């Protein structure tokens, strides 16, 4: 059994992780860390976990946790992991960080987009960007995994094959994304009150959203050149789900058959990716509660563009599920272990 | 492996059943019957089931299915099961009917409240009312299970111990229930359109709702005398969940401690019932996607009444989960087999 | 033109009031007071009011406001109005208080249920309970109006005729109420976040909710004896609307015709009350955005009970609309002035 | 008083129109036509209209209606108006058609995108495209108004000034639009059931949606050359509202100040357009229930693109409000007459 601990177990992503790890057949979840609820029964915070996780919440002390655990998940605000990680921790436990702290190779990108000083730039080089479908081999031997962002996972999986194989012009990429409200976290802000979110849709942080450089960096590796794009997230009145609608100009001569073949080449054997028939539109309801990403596309012969539409559950494949998938790879388990839950509908 | 088939697999309850049975470790689900979608891939109707149930929908022929299956689930409109069941079917397969056809012992009650002639009253006597927590022993050897209604399950579990042990006056019972919209089914009706249900709450069928006599019959057995009550269902703008708020006058002298002890006596060892601390209010979000029923209560010393508040997922414990629990009992499996999914939140 | 000011203009009830008064043909709204947003443009807080109320928010200084205004609305937390009101204010302006400060005649009831000391009990006697349909005559000459609570308005209007004319047994009244989330106010609390409220229904504060004694006091006046009842509010995932489902035992011999006649006697000429046909269920969607209260009922010959179902918009008839209706009466305007907006659907 | 009639008064757009016209100070609404509900009280279909529109629904007979009315609104499916219009009707009443029948000058465009034969192409030439802010002068003397589509109004108003003044490259326009569910109409379809729409977001009809050529035609007039673009609508789990997120490459050298000046030039005096501060994101909640369109933008110096974000209420400015605005122009009334309702929030 893998001994696992979570720091930040009472946020929405942390809670999803707690749920997945409690149900994981190879994991002993021994630490539910929470700054706000330390000392209180976990199931008094998340009452769905009554009879399942009635133990008290523990502290956010990573050093202490590292002594007990084989793997530490940090589902914490930006900066926490970078401020707390150290040599001793990394020598005794694998670390899977769900924040953005170790997602960039260039510390300047992080510091510019996140507006904060990085406390542990010395680990940026060794950290592995944990997008399993793409970096599986590098993940295997890593000590520190930078678990990708929710929007990022959906965006990169949507476009990676097309960029990698040169089917689209990377200078024309526009990503219009829509997210359920759990992506905004559980802290008490007026903007996230029921009455403010319900019966509304809005874009937020257009042009400057922090997932932009993360998508760009990964697509740049695929393209072999610097990619710059527009990414516009929107807040949707629903709990879960991310939908990406991505636009790009096709390279001249590329056919629907080429595109299908390209997606199949990269994803046909991927358990957690479901390719839709050409013209079919992905919908968040079909992936809710699961680790799947559904990917579909359509092309427009009039404008020469492709529209890629993809959906995933922001708390599962976009956060906790992906983190568990990374753990499975790190510990040599089947990648699907503990992640086979079918999507729930309605 | 138990060979199982579903008639009515493309309604919401049938789809939940399909999901549970596909994931059940002891079941081989070999028949997804659907009148409307026969011959079409199941996953084209429920796209969440892509890669999981891509086989074509089959017919609604119970006779044919009985030749292949050990157990048949009928998640069909009122009257279907009664019209189709026969001696041969019952001799070759267990039948778990999710409709109301076999829930009453007295055919007159059925015919009066449902406004239709019963096509197979000869099986009413042997049918067992499949509320596992109460009728477990009778279920074991049954051939025909009448799976309880969603409102009914929540209502009976809430009040059974109090009625059984005489802590409340059964003549004073009022049940005010609230349900998510999946309870209304998947047929295309104007009243169930998004814009009609969203941003609204209403009672429907007060006084005459068909679950009334079902609750009354079961509570009458517990009380040892005829119970008559008011049951008022409401439609809530959410997908899943039933909340029951039940009112009754306490018998003189009954204390909170008596009530707690009574609930514990009947439910403490029940895996799928979670008793809340006195004063705690059940909420549908804490049981969503699971087979749990949460039950709490509060008493009012001013009026001498008890208010019992209970929640369950109408598609799981209120339909498909309960049906699987019945199947587990019928086939000698642990009752929780295939039903351990934790409640999902948010 | 009536010069009007609002203290607490940036809560949900205050904002509805601002909207109504800005559109009112006889009102000059000269003061939008807000503790949190003082000095900021009102339309930067409520962007729906751009081009309509772009002026800066002012302070919460009632004394200052009283010098400029003919009428002051306090849409403030419990205790504010009682702490700030004084002789000078009451001599220069009418005060319509939307809090509970002046709703009870007996200061002990207030202090017990609200858990706070009343700062101005000397005004309790002269304050008039502003439920227009019932207290119209007393309101006309009042200086201080206690505007009723949202649940209270719906509950009292539902039961007042039946209690007044002795058609029901007041000892058997049970009120099961359901409210949209705007009733919980705009302050940033985890419990009111979108993901916590959405896809959920729960009771809250059963037995001890503060609107209980308010309903009891007014129904006691109607009954001519002390009425004690159960009131259970529920939180519904929608923005607006209150639905009351009230239960009571009919006095022996009372017929549906008696009940209809009774409701007609009191309400037939009331502009803002719409009586439904017997058996029809009130729905919140049909009153949204309007000052109407819809009232329907059904009786159960089996149990001898009546079920009254009523709906109103908690921010309009349940708060701001009622306050404007009170103002209209105070200033001799037609009661409907500025309140004729039709309900919006969908 | 203008005598007005509606054909198709029981769809969502027709109902909004009924509500606006009933409240309009210069209109006598004498005909509520409905195919499905003919002979039934209008307020039995839309119970929000009790006491407001209790008259029976009438037929869909345009000839009959033309004898009584000064203006006829057709809120009917594609093809109805073209099939029924004739010389006599146009000589006796103004016609405002809310369908697409007369929106295109080129009958081939209509027939290709709508897949049906046009029954009255002889009126295409004289019909005026009723986007008031742009075609006000032509509307004044028209007999037949083609009221624009909901997505179209929002899209054209967003981009018209930029295209007209050559600030963007029209070949790069991408419109990603999001709509509330009332846009899908009131007919009973499984896809529009509450449980199918709730907790979901999806694109639908990408590349081929019928509003595409309508947007293109109007923007082509502005550009002075043929514009071809991508338009992708999405279905959002909310009742009302359209949000347009439009992308385009800026012409070299264009500054934020140029863009602001351009929008001001065209819209500063428009009552129903509210320009947001640069960088501000439009939100549907701020326009709900009103005839406003909110327009904001942000530019990205990195990619050289502008992102325009606009919001309107699909049933008001996107349909019924716009139709009333057209009527006001046709009959020489102030354009805002009957349309001053403030946006409702929450």
Coordinates of C-alpha atoms in Angstrom, one line a residue, chain B residues 12 37 46 180-183 185-199 236-240, chain D residues 12 37 46 180-183 185-199 236-240:
Chain B
X12 CA -32.9 7.9 -16.2
X37 CA -33.6 3.2 -29.2
X46 CA -26.0 8.2 -23.2
X180 CA -34.7 16.8 -8.2
X181 CA -36.0 16.7 -11.8
X182 CA -34.6 13.4 -12.9
X183 CA -37.5 11.9 -10.9
X185 CA -38.1 11.0 -16.2
X186 CA -36.7 11.6 -19.6
X187 CA -39.7 11.9 -21.8
X188 CA -40.1 15.2 -23.7
X189 CA -42.7 17.2 -21.9
X190 CA -43.0 21.0 -21.9
X191 CA -43.3 21.0 -18.1
X192 CA -39.9 19.5 -17.8
X193 CA -38.0 21.8 -20.1
X194 CA -35.1 23.6 -18.6
X195 CA -36.7 27.0 -18.7
X196 CA -39.9 25.7 -17.0
X197 CA -38.1 24.0 -14.1
X198 CA -35.1 26.3 -13.6
X199 CA -35.7 29.2 -11.2
X236 CA -36.7 21.4 -7.3
X237 CA -34.4 22.9 -10.0
X238 CA -31.6 20.3 -9.6
X239 CA -30.9 17.0 -11.3
X240 CA -30.8 14.6 -8.4
Chain D
X12 CA -41.0 32.4 -25.4
X37 CA -53.6 27.0 -27.5
X46 CA -48.5 31.7 -19.1
X180 CA -29.4 30.9 -22.3
X181 CA -31.8 28.1 -23.0
X182 CA -34.9 30.2 -23.8
X183 CA -33.2 30.7 -27.2
X185 CA -37.8 27.7 -27.7
X186 CA -40.6 26.1 -25.8
X187 CA -41.2 23.0 -27.9
X188 CA -40.9 19.7 -26.0
X189 CA -37.6 18.2 -27.0
X190 CA -35.5 15.7 -25.0
X191 CA -32.4 17.8 -25.6
X192 CA -34.0 20.8 -23.8
X193 CA -35.2 19.0 -20.7
X194 CA -33.9 20.3 -17.5
X195 CA -31.6 17.4 -16.7
X196 CA -30.1 17.5 -20.2
X197 CA -29.2 21.2 -20.1
X198 CA -28.5 21.7 -16.4
X199 CA -24.9 21.1 -15.3
X236 CA -25.6 27.6 -21.2
X237 CA -27.6 26.3 -18.3
X238 CA -29.5 29.6 -17.6
X239 CA -32.8 30.9 -18.8
X240 CA -31.9 34.2 -20.6

